[in-house]
Amino acid sequence: MAGTEATAGDVYRLGHRWLIRGPIDVVFDLLSHARDYPTWWTPCFKSAEGDDEVAVGARSHLRVRARLPYELVWDITLTELDRPNVIEVDTIARLSGRFPLRGPIRYTLTERPDGVEVVNDQVIVSERRLPRPLRALLQRAFAYNHDWAFRIGGRGLQGAVDQVVAARD
């Protein structure tokens, strides 16, 4: 993931791993269409708008709310697409409209005997540094919210994959 380290802001590293049963192409297609996230990643994704074509340079605008009482507004640009293994976006997010964050989010998909392993890696950098106690608190809040949202997202993604596979049969 490219160049987020050379900044004056705080760095927040987040990640998650899913194991999804189903064809890797179906998992990839669902993950690469960000504007469709609200259909399967509920209740976290409140709205999503974006370009019709999934290609490098495509943009999406997302509103997300997880467990904690703040909303994230994401503007994402697709920066890498290597079907069916890699999806990477550059993000600019605003925490409750005020606290700007930026950085790459990468999904790496690997076919395994028991399903598709999906690894999410995020390196998000704030525009400005916070005092150390506040920084530690925010890191824990982000990690908690991220974990909760991704547990729900994994269940939703599995359900969406199951629906696509059933429709193919």
Short mmCIF file of C-alpha atoms in Angstrom, two decimals, residues 12-157:
data_model
loop_
_atom_site.label_atom_id
_atom_site.label_comp_id
_atom_site.label_asym_id
_atom_site.label_seq_id
_atom_site.Cartn_x
_atom_site.Cartn_y
_atom_site.Cartn_z
CA TYR A 12 -4.54 3.95 12.45
CA ARG A 13 -3.97 0.38 11.23
CA LEU A 14 -7.04 -1.78 10.92
CA GLY A 15 -7.68 -5.15 9.37
CA HIS A 16 -9.95 -8.13 9.29
CA ARG A 17 -10.08 -11.60 7.77
CA TRP A 18 -13.10 -13.39 6.37
CA LEU A 19 -13.43 -16.92 5.10
CA ILE A 20 -16.25 -16.94 2.56
CA ARG A 21 -17.66 -20.15 1.06
CA GLY A 22 -18.19 -19.74 -2.66
CA PRO A 23 -16.45 -19.00 -5.94
CA ILE A 24 -13.70 -16.39 -5.80
CA ASP A 25 -15.13 -14.54 -8.83
CA VAL A 26 -18.44 -13.99 -7.04
CA VAL A 27 -16.72 -12.73 -3.88
CA PHE A 28 -14.53 -10.42 -5.97
CA ASP A 29 -17.50 -9.03 -7.92
CA LEU A 30 -19.47 -8.25 -4.76
CA LEU A 31 -16.50 -6.55 -3.08
CA SER A 32 -15.52 -4.55 -6.15
CA HIS A 33 -18.96 -2.89 -6.47
CA ALA A 34 -18.86 -0.47 -3.53
CA ARG A 35 -22.12 1.22 -4.45
CA ASP A 36 -23.92 -2.09 -3.81
CA TYR A 37 -22.57 -2.48 -0.25
CA PRO A 38 -25.82 -1.22 1.36
CA THR A 39 -27.67 -4.21 -0.15
CA TRP A 40 -25.63 -6.77 1.78
CA TRP A 41 -23.56 -4.91 4.38
CA THR A 42 -26.41 -3.72 6.56
CA PRO A 43 -26.89 -1.92 8.87
CA CYS A 44 -23.42 -0.39 8.47
CA PHE A 45 -23.65 1.10 4.98
CA LYS A 46 -26.38 3.71 4.94
CA SER A 47 -25.92 4.89 1.35
CA ALA A 48 -23.56 4.50 -1.58
CA GLU A 49 -23.25 6.25 -4.90
CA GLY A 50 -20.64 5.60 -7.52
CA ASP A 51 -19.51 5.14 -11.05
CA ASP A 52 -21.23 2.42 -13.07
CA GLU A 53 -18.01 0.89 -14.36
CA VAL A 54 -15.66 -0.94 -12.00
CA ALA A 55 -12.23 0.14 -13.22
CA VAL A 56 -9.14 1.87 -11.89
CA GLY A 57 -10.10 5.50 -11.34
CA ALA A 58 -13.76 4.73 -10.54
CA ARG A 59 -15.12 6.74 -7.61
CA SER A 60 -17.71 6.06 -4.93
CA HIS A 61 -19.23 8.06 -2.09
CA LEU A 62 -20.33 6.08 0.98
CA ARG A 63 -22.05 6.87 4.29
CA VAL A 64 -21.22 4.40 7.05
CA ARG A 65 -22.32 4.05 10.63
CA ALA A 66 -21.36 1.15 12.83
CA ARG A 67 -21.86 0.61 16.53
CA LEU A 68 -20.43 3.81 17.99
CA PRO A 69 -22.31 7.10 17.64
CA TYR A 70 -20.39 8.60 14.73
CA GLU A 71 -20.79 8.51 11.00
CA LEU A 72 -18.00 8.11 8.47
CA VAL A 73 -18.41 9.68 5.05
CA TRP A 74 -16.04 8.02 2.57
CA ASP A 75 -14.93 9.20 -0.84
CA ILE A 76 -13.04 6.35 -2.44
CA THR A 77 -11.13 5.98 -5.69
CA LEU A 78 -10.28 2.56 -7.06
CA THR A 79 -6.49 2.46 -7.47
CA GLU A 80 -5.75 -1.22 -8.11
CA LEU A 81 -7.85 -4.02 -9.53
CA ASP A 82 -6.27 -7.41 -10.14
CA ARG A 83 -9.13 -9.83 -10.78
CA PRO A 84 -9.84 -11.99 -8.79
CA ASN A 85 -7.23 -11.32 -6.10
CA VAL A 86 -6.77 -7.63 -5.28
CA ILE A 87 -8.98 -4.59 -4.82
CA GLU A 88 -7.37 -1.43 -3.48
CA VAL A 89 -8.90 1.99 -3.00
CA ASP A 90 -7.59 5.33 -1.85
CA THR A 91 -9.91 6.85 0.72
CA ILE A 92 -10.70 10.22 2.12
CA ALA A 93 -13.02 9.87 5.10
CA ARG A 94 -14.55 12.38 7.46
CA LEU A 95 -15.50 11.34 10.96
CA SER A 96 -18.86 12.97 11.72
CA GLY A 97 -18.02 15.56 9.06
CA ARG A 98 -15.09 17.00 11.02
CA PHE A 99 -12.03 14.79 11.46
CA PRO A 100 -10.41 14.11 8.04
CA LEU A 101 -8.70 10.76 7.51
CA ARG A 102 -6.95 9.38 4.44
CA GLY A 103 -5.30 6.19 3.30
CA PRO A 104 -5.47 2.97 1.33
CA ILE A 105 -7.83 0.10 1.94
CA ARG A 106 -6.84 -3.20 0.38
CA TYR A 107 -8.75 -6.45 -0.03
CA THR A 108 -6.64 -9.49 -0.89
CA LEU A 109 -8.58 -12.60 -1.95
CA THR A 110 -7.02 -16.05 -1.92
CA GLU A 111 -8.70 -19.30 -2.88
CA ARG A 112 -8.39 -21.94 -0.14
CA PRO A 113 -9.74 -25.51 0.04
CA ASP A 114 -12.43 -24.37 2.50
CA GLY A 115 -13.40 -21.11 0.77
CA VAL A 116 -12.10 -17.70 -0.20
CA GLU A 117 -9.89 -15.95 2.33
CA VAL A 118 -10.51 -12.21 2.21
CA VAL A 119 -7.97 -10.08 4.05
CA ASN A 120 -8.76 -6.42 4.63
CA ASP A 121 -5.84 -4.09 5.42
CA GLN A 122 -6.26 -0.41 6.15
CA VAL A 123 -3.73 2.27 6.96
CA ILE A 124 -5.68 5.40 7.74
CA VAL A 125 -3.90 8.66 8.60
CA SER A 126 -5.48 11.66 10.28
CA GLU A 127 -4.82 15.14 9.00
CA ARG A 128 -3.56 16.29 12.38
CA ARG A 129 -2.11 14.64 15.47
CA LEU A 130 -4.18 14.27 18.59
CA PRO A 131 -2.86 14.34 22.18
CA ARG A 132 -1.55 10.89 23.16
CA PRO A 133 -4.45 9.88 25.51
CA LEU A 134 -7.04 10.91 22.92
CA ARG A 135 -5.11 9.08 20.19
CA ALA A 136 -5.09 5.84 22.21
CA LEU A 137 -8.82 6.17 22.91
CA LEU A 138 -9.60 6.82 19.24
CA GLN A 139 -7.48 3.83 18.14
CA ARG A 140 -9.46 1.56 20.46
CA ALA A 141 -12.77 3.06 19.28
CA PHE A 142 -11.82 2.60 15.61
CA ALA A 143 -10.68 -0.99 16.24
CA TYR A 144 -13.89 -1.87 18.13
CA ASN A 145 -16.14 -0.29 15.50
CA HIS A 146 -14.15 -1.84 12.64
CA ASP A 147 -14.30 -5.32 14.18
CA TRP A 148 -18.06 -5.05 14.77
CA ALA A 149 -18.74 -3.75 11.24
CA PHE A 150 -16.57 -6.40 9.61
CA ARG A 151 -18.16 -9.26 11.54
CA ILE A 152 -21.53 -8.07 10.21
CA GLY A 153 -20.05 -7.50 6.75
CA GLY A 154 -18.70 -11.04 6.62
CA ARG A 155 -22.12 -12.49 7.37
CA GLY A 156 -23.72 -10.20 4.79
CA LEU A 157 -21.12 -11.03 2.16
#
